[in-house]
Coordinates of C-alpha atoms and ligand atoms in Angstrom, one line a residue:
M10 CA 27.2 7.7 16.5
A11 CA 24.8 5.3 14.8
S12 CA 26.6 5.8 11.4
T13 CA 29.1 3.1 12.1
R14 CA 26.5 0.4 12.5
T15 CA 25.4 -1.9 9.7
P16 CA 22.7 -0.1 7.9
H17 CA 19.2 -1.6 7.7
Q18 CA 18.4 -2.6 4.1
I19 CA 15.0 -1.5 2.7
R20 CA 14.0 -3.4 -0.4
N21 CA 11.2 -3.2 -2.9
F22 CA 8.3 -5.7 -2.5
V23 CA 7.1 -7.1 -5.8
A24 CA 4.9 -10.2 -6.4
G25 CA 5.4 -11.3 -2.8
Q26 CA 9.2 -11.0 -2.9
F27 CA 11.7 -8.5 -1.5
I28 CA 14.0 -7.5 -4.3
D29 CA 17.0 -5.2 -4.9
G30 CA 16.8 -2.1 -7.0
V31 CA 19.1 -0.5 -9.6
A32 CA 21.0 1.4 -7.0
T33 CA 20.8 2.2 -3.3
F34 CA 20.4 5.6 -1.5
E35 CA 21.0 6.5 2.1
K36 CA 18.2 7.4 4.5
R37 CA 19.6 9.7 7.2
S38 CA 18.0 10.6 10.5
P39 CA 16.6 14.2 10.8
V40 CA 17.4 14.0 14.5
D41 CA 21.2 13.9 14.2
G42 CA 22.1 13.0 10.6
S43 CA 23.0 9.4 11.4
L44 CA 22.4 6.6 8.9
V45 CA 19.0 4.9 9.3
S46 CA 18.9 2.7 6.2
E47 CA 20.0 1.9 2.8
V48 CA 17.1 2.0 0.4
H49 CA 17.0 0.0 -2.9
E50 CA 15.7 2.3 -5.6
A51 CA 13.4 0.7 -8.1
G52 CA 14.2 1.2 -11.8
R53 CA 11.7 1.2 -14.6
V54 CA 12.1 -2.6 -14.9
H55 CA 11.0 -3.1 -11.2
V56 CA 8.1 -0.7 -11.5
N57 CA 7.0 -2.6 -14.6
A58 CA 7.2 -5.9 -12.7
A59 CA 5.2 -4.5 -9.8
V60 CA 2.4 -3.3 -12.1
D61 CA 2.4 -6.7 -13.9
A62 CA 2.3 -8.5 -10.6
A63 CA -0.6 -6.3 -9.5
R64 CA -2.5 -6.9 -12.7
T65 CA -2.0 -10.7 -12.4
A66 CA -3.1 -10.7 -8.8
L67 CA -6.1 -8.6 -9.7
E68 CA -7.2 -10.9 -12.5
T69 CA -6.4 -14.3 -10.9
G70 CA -8.5 -14.0 -7.8
W71 CA -8.4 -10.8 -5.8
A72 CA -11.0 -8.8 -7.7
A73 CA -13.3 -11.8 -7.6
A74 CA -12.6 -12.8 -4.0
S75 CA -15.7 -12.7 -1.8
V76 CA -16.1 -9.5 0.3
Q77 CA -16.0 -11.8 3.3
K78 CA -12.5 -13.1 2.4
R79 CA -11.1 -9.6 1.8
V80 CA -12.6 -8.1 4.9
T81 CA -11.3 -11.0 7.0
L82 CA -7.8 -10.4 5.6
M83 CA -8.0 -6.6 6.3
R84 CA -8.9 -7.3 9.9
R85 CA -6.0 -9.7 10.2
V86 CA -3.7 -7.1 8.9
A87 CA -5.0 -4.7 11.6
D88 CA -4.4 -7.4 14.2
I89 CA -0.8 -8.0 13.1
I90 CA 0.0 -4.3 13.0
E91 CA -1.2 -4.2 16.7
R92 CA 1.0 -7.2 17.5
R93 CA 4.0 -5.6 15.9
F94 CA 3.1 -2.1 17.3
E95 CA 6.6 -1.4 18.6
D96 CA 8.3 -2.4 15.4
F97 CA 6.1 0.1 13.5
V98 CA 6.7 2.8 16.2
A99 CA 10.5 2.4 16.0
A100 CA 10.6 2.3 12.2
E101 CA 8.3 5.4 11.9
S102 CA 10.2 7.4 14.5
A103 CA 13.6 6.5 13.1
D104 CA 12.6 7.8 9.6
T105 CA 10.8 10.9 10.7
G106 CA 12.4 11.9 14.1
K107 CA 8.9 12.1 15.7
P108 CA 8.7 11.7 19.4
L109 CA 7.8 8.1 20.2
G110 CA 4.8 9.2 22.2
L111 CA 3.3 10.9 19.2
V112 CA 3.8 7.9 17.0
R113 CA 2.3 5.6 19.7
E114 CA -0.7 7.9 20.2
A115 CA -1.5 8.8 16.6
D116 CA 0.4 7.2 13.6
V117 CA 0.4 3.4 14.4
P118 CA -3.1 3.2 16.0
R119 CA -4.6 5.0 13.0
A120 CA -3.0 2.5 10.7
A121 CA -4.8 -0.4 12.4
A122 CA -8.0 1.7 12.6
N123 CA -7.8 2.4 8.9
F124 CA -7.9 -1.3 8.0
R125 CA -10.7 -2.0 10.5
S126 CA -12.8 1.0 9.5
F127 CA -12.6 0.3 5.8
A128 CA -13.3 -3.4 6.4
D129 CA -16.5 -2.4 8.2
T130 CA -17.5 0.1 5.4
V131 CA -17.0 -2.6 2.7
A132 CA -18.7 -5.3 4.7
S133 CA -21.8 -3.2 5.4
A134 CA -22.1 -1.5 2.0
G135 CA -25.7 -1.8 0.7
L136 CA -26.9 -2.7 -2.7
H137 CA -28.9 0.1 -4.3
S138 CA -31.6 -0.9 -6.8
Y139 CA -34.7 0.9 -8.0
L140 CA -37.7 0.3 -10.2
T141 CA -38.4 2.5 -13.2
E142 CA -42.0 2.8 -14.3
L143 CA -42.7 4.1 -17.7
N144 CA -46.0 5.7 -18.9
D145 CA -46.6 2.9 -21.5
G146 CA -46.9 0.3 -18.6
R147 CA -43.4 -1.1 -19.0
S148 CA -41.2 -1.2 -15.9
A149 CA -37.5 -2.0 -15.4
L150 CA -35.3 -2.9 -12.5
N151 CA -32.0 -0.9 -12.2
Y152 CA -29.1 -1.9 -10.0
A153 CA -25.5 -0.9 -10.0
V154 CA -22.7 -3.4 -9.6
R155 CA -19.7 -1.8 -8.1
K156 CA -16.5 -3.3 -9.4
P157 CA -12.8 -2.6 -8.4
L158 CA -11.1 0.2 -10.2
G159 CA -8.2 -2.2 -10.9
V160 CA -4.5 -1.6 -10.4
V161 CA -4.2 1.5 -8.2
A162 CA -0.9 3.6 -7.9
V163 CA -0.6 4.9 -4.4
V164 CA 1.9 7.7 -4.0
V165 CA 2.4 9.2 -0.5
P166 CA 4.4 11.8 1.4
W167 CA 6.7 11.7 4.4
N168 CA 4.7 13.6 7.1
L169 CA 2.4 10.9 8.3
P170 CA 3.9 7.9 6.2
L171 CA 2.1 4.9 7.6
L172 CA -1.2 6.7 8.5
L173 CA -1.6 8.2 5.0
L174 CA -0.5 5.1 3.3
T175 CA -3.0 2.8 5.0
W176 CA -5.7 5.4 4.6
K177 CA -5.4 4.6 0.9
V178 CA -4.3 1.0 0.8
A179 CA -7.0 -0.3 3.2
P180 CA -10.0 0.9 1.2
A181 CA -8.3 0.0 -2.1
L182 CA -7.7 -3.6 -1.1
A183 CA -11.0 -4.0 0.7
C184 CA -12.8 -3.0 -2.5
G185 CA -10.9 -5.6 -4.5
N186 CA -8.2 -3.6 -6.1
T187 CA -4.5 -4.3 -6.2
V188 CA -1.9 -1.6 -5.4
V189 CA 1.6 -0.5 -6.3
V190 CA 2.8 1.8 -3.5
K191 CA 5.5 4.5 -3.8
P192 CA 6.3 5.8 -0.3
S193 CA 8.3 9.0 0.1
E194 CA 12.1 8.6 -0.3
E195 CA 12.3 10.2 3.2
T196 CA 10.2 7.5 4.9
P197 CA 10.6 4.1 3.2
A198 CA 10.5 1.9 6.3
T199 CA 6.9 1.4 7.4
A200 CA 5.5 0.7 3.9
T201 CA 8.2 -2.1 3.7
L202 CA 7.2 -3.4 7.2
L203 CA 3.6 -3.4 6.1
A204 CA 4.7 -5.8 3.2
E205 CA 5.8 -8.3 5.9
V206 CA 2.4 -7.9 7.6
M207 CA 0.5 -8.5 4.3
A208 CA 2.5 -11.6 3.7
E209 CA 1.9 -13.0 7.2
A210 CA -1.8 -12.2 7.0
G211 CA -2.1 -14.3 3.9
V212 CA -2.9 -11.5 1.4
P213 CA -1.9 -13.1 -1.9
A214 CA 1.4 -12.2 -3.6
G215 CA 1.0 -9.3 -6.0
V216 CA -1.9 -7.6 -4.2
Y217 CA 0.3 -5.3 -2.3
N218 CA 3.6 -4.1 -4.0
V219 CA 6.1 -1.4 -2.9
V220 CA 8.5 0.4 -5.1
H221 CA 11.1 2.8 -3.6
G222 CA 12.7 5.9 -5.1
F223 CA 12.2 9.5 -5.9
G224 CA 9.7 11.5 -8.0
P225 CA 11.0 12.8 -11.4
D226 CA 13.0 10.2 -13.5
S227 CA 12.6 7.6 -10.7
A228 CA 9.9 5.3 -9.3
G229 CA 7.3 8.0 -8.8
E230 CA 7.3 9.0 -12.5
F231 CA 7.8 5.5 -13.7
L232 CA 4.7 4.4 -11.8
T233 CA 2.4 7.4 -12.5
T234 CA 3.2 7.3 -16.3
H235 CA 2.8 3.5 -16.5
P236 CA 0.1 2.6 -19.0
G237 CA -0.9 -0.4 -16.9
I238 CA -2.3 1.5 -13.9
D239 CA -6.1 2.2 -13.7
G240 CA -5.9 5.2 -11.4
V241 CA -3.8 7.2 -9.0
T242 CA -4.4 8.1 -5.4
F243 CA -1.8 10.7 -4.3
T244 CA -1.1 12.8 -1.3
G245 CA 1.6 15.5 -1.4
E246 CA 2.3 18.9 -2.8
S247 CA 0.0 20.7 -5.1
G248 CA 2.7 21.1 -7.7
T249 CA 3.4 17.3 -7.7
G250 CA -0.4 16.7 -8.1
S251 CA -0.4 18.9 -11.2
T252 CA 2.5 16.9 -12.7
I253 CA 0.8 13.6 -12.0
M254 CA -2.5 14.9 -13.5
R255 CA -0.6 15.8 -16.7
A256 CA 1.0 12.3 -16.6
V257 CA -2.4 10.5 -16.6
A258 CA -4.3 13.0 -18.7
A259 CA -3.6 11.4 -22.1
S260 CA -5.2 8.1 -21.0
V261 CA -7.9 9.8 -18.8
K262 CA -7.2 7.9 -15.6
P263 CA -9.1 8.9 -12.5
V264 CA -7.2 10.6 -9.7
S265 CA -7.8 11.2 -6.0
F266 CA -5.6 14.1 -4.8
E267 CA -5.0 15.2 -1.2
L268 CA -2.7 18.2 -1.6
G269 CA -1.2 21.2 0.1
G270 CA -2.9 23.8 2.3
K271 CA -2.5 27.2 3.9
N272 CA -5.0 26.7 6.6
A273 CA -6.7 29.5 8.6
A274 CA -8.0 29.6 12.1
V275 CA -10.4 32.4 13.1
V276 CA -10.6 33.4 16.8
F277 CA -13.6 35.4 17.9
A278 CA -13.6 37.6 21.1
D279 CA -16.4 35.4 22.5
A280 CA -14.3 32.2 22.4
N281 CA -13.1 30.3 25.4
L282 CA -9.6 31.8 25.2
D283 CA -7.8 29.1 27.2
K284 CA -9.3 26.4 25.1
A285 CA -8.8 28.3 21.8
V286 CA -5.1 29.1 22.6
D287 CA -4.4 25.4 23.6
G288 CA -6.2 24.3 20.4
L289 CA -4.2 26.8 18.3
A290 CA -0.9 25.7 19.8
R291 CA -1.8 22.1 18.8
S292 CA -2.9 23.0 15.3
V293 CA 0.2 25.2 14.5
F294 CA 2.9 23.0 16.2
L295 CA 1.8 19.3 16.1
N296 CA 4.3 17.1 14.3
T297 CA 6.5 20.3 13.9
G298 CA 3.8 21.8 11.8
Q299 CA 4.1 19.1 9.2
V300 CA 0.5 18.0 9.1
C301 CA -1.4 19.1 6.0
L302 CA -4.2 20.3 8.3
C303 CA -1.9 22.5 10.4
T304 CA -2.9 26.1 10.8
E305 CA -0.4 28.7 9.3
R306 CA -2.8 31.7 9.4
V307 CA -4.4 32.8 12.7
Y308 CA -7.0 35.6 12.4
V309 CA -7.8 37.1 15.7
E310 CA -10.7 39.6 16.6
R311 CA -8.9 42.8 17.5
P312 CA -9.9 43.2 21.2
I313 CA -8.2 39.8 22.1
F314 CA -5.3 40.0 19.7
D315 CA -2.6 40.8 22.2
E316 CA -3.9 38.2 24.7
V317 CA -4.0 35.4 22.1
A318 CA -0.6 36.4 20.7
A319 CA 1.0 36.3 24.2
G320 CA -0.7 33.0 25.1
L321 CA 0.3 31.3 21.8
A322 CA 3.9 32.6 22.1
E323 CA 4.1 31.3 25.7
R324 CA 3.0 27.9 24.5
A325 CA 5.5 27.9 21.6
R326 CA 8.3 28.6 24.1
A327 CA 7.1 25.8 26.3
L328 CA 7.6 23.2 23.6
R329 CA 10.5 20.9 24.3
L330 CA 12.7 19.9 21.2
G331 CA 14.6 16.7 21.7
R332 CA 15.3 13.1 20.9
P333 CA 12.3 10.9 20.0
D334 CA 12.9 8.6 23.0
D335 CA 13.1 11.4 25.7
P336 CA 9.7 11.4 27.4
N337 CA 9.9 15.2 27.8
T338 CA 10.1 15.8 24.1
T339 CA 7.1 17.4 22.6
T340 CA 8.5 18.4 19.2
G341 CA 10.8 16.6 16.8
P342 CA 12.9 18.0 13.9
L343 CA 11.7 18.8 10.4
I344 CA 12.0 15.9 8.0
S345 CA 15.3 16.8 6.5
L346 CA 18.0 19.4 6.1
G347 CA 16.6 20.1 2.6
H348 CA 13.1 20.8 4.0
R349 CA 14.7 23.0 6.7
E350 CA 16.3 25.0 4.0
K351 CA 12.9 25.7 2.6
V352 CA 11.4 26.6 6.0
L353 CA 14.4 28.9 6.7
S354 CA 13.9 30.7 3.5
Y355 CA 10.4 31.6 4.7
L356 CA 11.8 32.8 8.1
K357 CA 14.0 35.1 6.1
L358 CA 11.2 36.2 3.8
A359 CA 9.0 37.0 6.7
Q360 CA 11.7 39.3 8.1
D361 CA 12.1 41.0 4.7
E362 CA 8.4 41.5 4.6
G363 CA 8.5 43.3 7.8
A364 CA 7.2 40.7 10.2
G365 CA 7.6 41.0 14.0
V366 CA 8.9 37.7 15.5
I367 CA 7.1 37.0 18.8
A368 CA 8.4 33.4 19.2
G369 CA 11.3 31.5 17.7
G370 CA 12.6 32.7 14.3
G371 CA 15.7 30.6 13.8
V372 CA 17.7 27.3 14.4
P373 CA 17.9 26.2 18.0
A374 CA 21.3 25.4 19.6
L375 CA 20.6 22.0 21.0
G376 CA 24.2 20.8 21.2
G377 CA 26.1 17.7 20.5
D378 CA 24.9 15.3 17.8
L379 CA 21.6 17.2 17.4
D380 CA 23.3 20.1 15.8
A381 CA 23.6 17.9 12.7
G382 CA 19.7 17.4 12.7
A383 CA 17.0 19.4 10.9
W384 CA 15.8 21.4 13.9
I385 CA 13.9 24.6 13.7
E386 CA 12.3 26.8 16.4
P387 CA 8.5 27.1 16.6
T388 CA 8.0 30.5 15.2
L389 CA 5.1 33.1 15.3
W390 CA 4.9 36.3 13.4
T391 CA 2.8 39.5 13.6
G392 CA 2.7 42.5 11.4
L393 CA 1.9 40.6 8.2
D394 CA -1.3 40.6 6.1
N395 CA -2.8 38.6 3.3
S396 CA -0.7 40.6 0.7
H397 CA 2.5 38.9 1.9
R398 CA 3.9 35.8 0.4
T399 CA 4.6 34.4 3.9
V400 CA 0.8 34.4 4.4
R401 CA 0.0 33.1 1.0
E402 CA 2.4 30.2 0.5
E403 CA 2.5 26.9 2.3
V404 CA 5.6 26.7 4.5
F405 CA 4.9 23.2 6.1
G406 CA 6.7 23.9 9.3
P407 CA 5.9 25.0 12.9
V408 CA 5.0 28.5 11.9
A409 CA 2.0 30.9 11.9
A410 CA 1.2 34.5 11.2
L411 CA -1.2 36.2 13.5
I412 CA -3.4 38.8 11.9
P413 CA -6.2 41.0 13.5
F414 CA -9.8 41.5 12.1
D415 CA -12.8 43.6 13.1
T416 CA -15.9 41.9 11.8
E417 CA -17.2 38.4 11.1
A418 CA -17.6 39.1 7.4
E419 CA -13.9 40.3 7.3
A420 CA -12.8 37.2 9.1
V421 CA -14.5 34.9 6.5
R422 CA -13.2 37.0 3.6
L423 CA -9.6 36.8 5.0
A424 CA -9.7 33.1 5.7
N425 CA -11.1 32.4 2.2
D426 CA -8.5 34.7 0.5
T427 CA -6.2 31.9 -0.6
A428 CA -5.4 29.6 -3.5
Y429 CA -5.7 26.6 -1.2
G430 CA -8.8 25.1 0.5
L431 CA -8.0 22.2 2.8
A432 CA -9.1 23.0 6.4
A433 CA -10.2 25.8 8.7
V434 CA -11.0 26.2 12.4
T435 CA -13.5 28.6 14.0
W436 CA -13.1 29.4 17.7
T437 CA -16.2 30.9 19.2
S438 CA -18.7 30.4 22.0
N439 CA -21.6 31.6 19.9
L440 CA -23.3 28.5 18.5
E441 CA -25.0 30.2 15.6
R442 CA -21.9 32.1 14.6
G443 CA -19.9 28.8 14.8
H444 CA -22.3 27.0 12.3
R445 CA -22.6 30.2 10.2
V446 CA -18.9 30.8 9.8
A447 CA -17.9 27.1 9.5
Q448 CA -20.2 26.6 6.4
Q449 CA -18.8 29.7 4.7
M450 CA -15.2 28.4 4.8
R451 CA -14.2 27.4 1.3
V452 CA -12.5 24.2 2.4
G453 CA -13.0 20.5 2.6
M454 CA -12.9 20.2 6.4
S455 CA -14.2 23.0 8.7
W456 CA -13.9 22.5 12.5
V457 CA -15.5 24.5 15.3
N458 CA -13.8 24.7 18.7
T459 CA -11.6 21.7 17.8
W460 CA -9.0 20.6 15.3
Y461 CA -8.1 17.3 13.7
L462 CA -11.0 15.5 15.3
R463 CA -11.7 12.8 12.7
D464 CA -14.5 10.3 12.0
L465 CA -13.0 8.0 9.5
R466 CA -16.4 7.7 7.7
S467 CA -16.5 11.5 7.0
P468 CA -15.3 13.0 3.7
F469 CA -11.7 14.1 3.8
G470 CA -10.1 16.2 1.1
G471 CA -9.7 19.8 -0.2
V472 CA -10.9 22.2 -2.8
A473 CA -9.0 24.4 -5.2
L474 CA -5.2 23.8 -5.0
S475 CA -5.8 21.4 -2.0
G476 CA -7.1 18.6 -4.0
I477 CA -9.6 16.7 -6.0
G478 CA -12.1 14.2 -4.6
R479 CA -12.8 13.0 -1.1
E480 CA -11.8 9.8 0.7
G481 CA -13.2 8.4 3.9
G482 CA -15.9 5.7 4.5
E483 CA -18.3 5.4 1.5
H484 CA -16.5 8.3 -0.2
S485 CA -13.4 6.2 -0.7
M486 CA -15.6 3.5 -2.2
H487 CA -16.6 5.9 -4.9
F488 CA -13.0 6.3 -5.9
Y489 CA -11.9 2.7 -5.5
T490 CA -14.9 1.2 -7.4
E491 CA -16.5 1.7 -10.7
P492 CA -20.3 1.1 -11.0
T493 CA -21.8 -0.8 -13.9
N494 CA -25.5 -0.2 -14.0
V495 CA -27.7 -3.1 -15.1
C496 CA -31.2 -2.3 -16.4
V497 CA -33.6 -5.3 -16.8
Q498 CA -37.0 -4.7 -18.4
L499 CA -39.6 -6.6 -16.4
Ligands
NAD527 P1 5.8 15.7 -2.5 O1 4.7 16.1 -3.5 O2 7.1 16.3 -2.7 O3 6.0 14.2 -2.6 C1 4.9 13.3 -2.3 C2 5.2 12.0 -3.0 O4 5.2 12.1 -4.4 C3 6.6 11.3 -2.7 O5 6.5 9.9 -2.6 C4 7.4 11.7 -3.9 O6 8.6 10.9 -4.1 C5 6.4 11.7 -5.0 N1 6.7 12.5 -6.2 C6 7.4 13.6 -6.3 N2 7.5 14.1 -7.5 C7 6.8 13.1 -8.3 C8 6.6 13.0 -9.7 N3 7.0 13.9 -10.6 N4 5.9 12.0 -10.1 C9 5.4 11.0 -9.3 N5 5.6 11.0 -7.9 C10 6.3 12.1 -7.5 O7 5.2 16.0 -1.1 P2 6.0 15.8 0.3 O8 7.0 17.0 0.4 O9 6.4 14.5 0.4 O10 4.8 16.1 1.3 C11 4.5 17.3 1.9 C12 3.2 17.9 1.1 O11 2.2 17.0 1.2 C13 2.7 19.2 1.6 O12 2.4 20.1 0.5 C14 1.5 18.8 2.4 O13 0.5 19.8 2.5 C15 1.0 17.7 1.5 N6 0.1 16.8 2.3 C16 -1.3 16.9 2.0 C17 -2.2 16.1 2.8 C18 -3.7 16.1 2.5 O14 -4.4 15.2 3.0 N7 -4.1 17.1 1.7 C19 -1.7 15.2 3.7 C20 -0.3 15.2 4.0 C21 0.6 16.0 3.2

């Protein structure tokens, strides 16, 4: 058992120094419950010091540094992440229990890509100016100077810890902001490793700070209620977004929120069924269903309902749950026993609501150490409809409800009948229908015949309970900079 080894110490990073907190808490592996690390929880005093350090760094050079200098440093950060690739893979997998193959394929490459992509965006950003001509013969030159927002609070969740963190830190720093980062208490390691990378790359002390801890009455609340921050970029649950919004409302700080989802897929009878079922299996089960974009509602045109249900159930049963370092593992555990309690409560609720279980439905018996982990069976339900809570509330696990429909209009209505609005997928071979349906989806991201295919320049975010604002490429620059318009009469 790994619990007898000396635990790895995870410290806060403030003004270029690793510092202790007011207490420590244990980070345990969701794979087998073994001790991964001891994390130093930041108190209010440490959060205050981090915000002060970020302010000082902002005002003593970083905001005024040339774009060339910032962009060069961001590219260097990407290079060092790639050099330390396996360190990041090991840290991310230890905290989350994700299969190593998934972390190597998705999480760590995206972290490097985030720094390169936003370096490119900022390096190539154009200046927009225009002439104003008045009827009385006067004219004026208008141009907008984009300035950093300032000290940005970055609060992120546990499901894609490094990927989502760098998605925000890279554009924030490239635009000349300084940041105080609050990673999830479940996944403190890679944000801390990134601090080492920042220091090695030569990013000045105070530009990137990390405070560890929880949400309420801990580092998350201390940071988001701090008067010294200039804005909050947050990814996490919709309820937490609402709390943070209230925290910054009094001082009218800008927020960028990427929140929860209850995402729909719509499968028409004219779809390429093999491709659709493979795509559905990926969108329901990837990362044990713990991607905000994952599908939890699958609407299937009635004539193909049984075939799609059988195909998806077969793929669910083919998933291999196991240790991250086993090359046959396709699926890791949930993030924690606490989160599994939540997912299990929905498995029970689905039963109470009369669901038929066509795959999974409980806790797998994996044996040995793994029985202390947060494992759950990939689960599919039939017999539910949009009136059921299981179909309306975000579960955030490897689960989906399959529901039949008869017409295109009904499919669109059912998909849009939700308080959320993050992502949707349409599976069809009819080109016109694909475009027509995709545009009607009331979401931020609407895919056709694919899922999670991303261009980092495209807008990312959600509507309704799924968020506020968009990030990605120039959309990120709108959040991380403030324009001052200058008007000169000629
Ligand atoms: P969470 O909201 O519980 O926590 C997210 C972060 O907020 C953590 O760092 C947490 O410590 C902090 N936090 C919690 N309460 C706080 C408070 N009162 N004040 C300040 N900070 C606080 O979310 P989670 O469980 O870590 O992540 C899962 C959720 O994230 C799901 O709802 C998922 O859909 C969502 N998510 C959304 C996206 C997206 O892009 N839309 C991406 C990934 C995850």
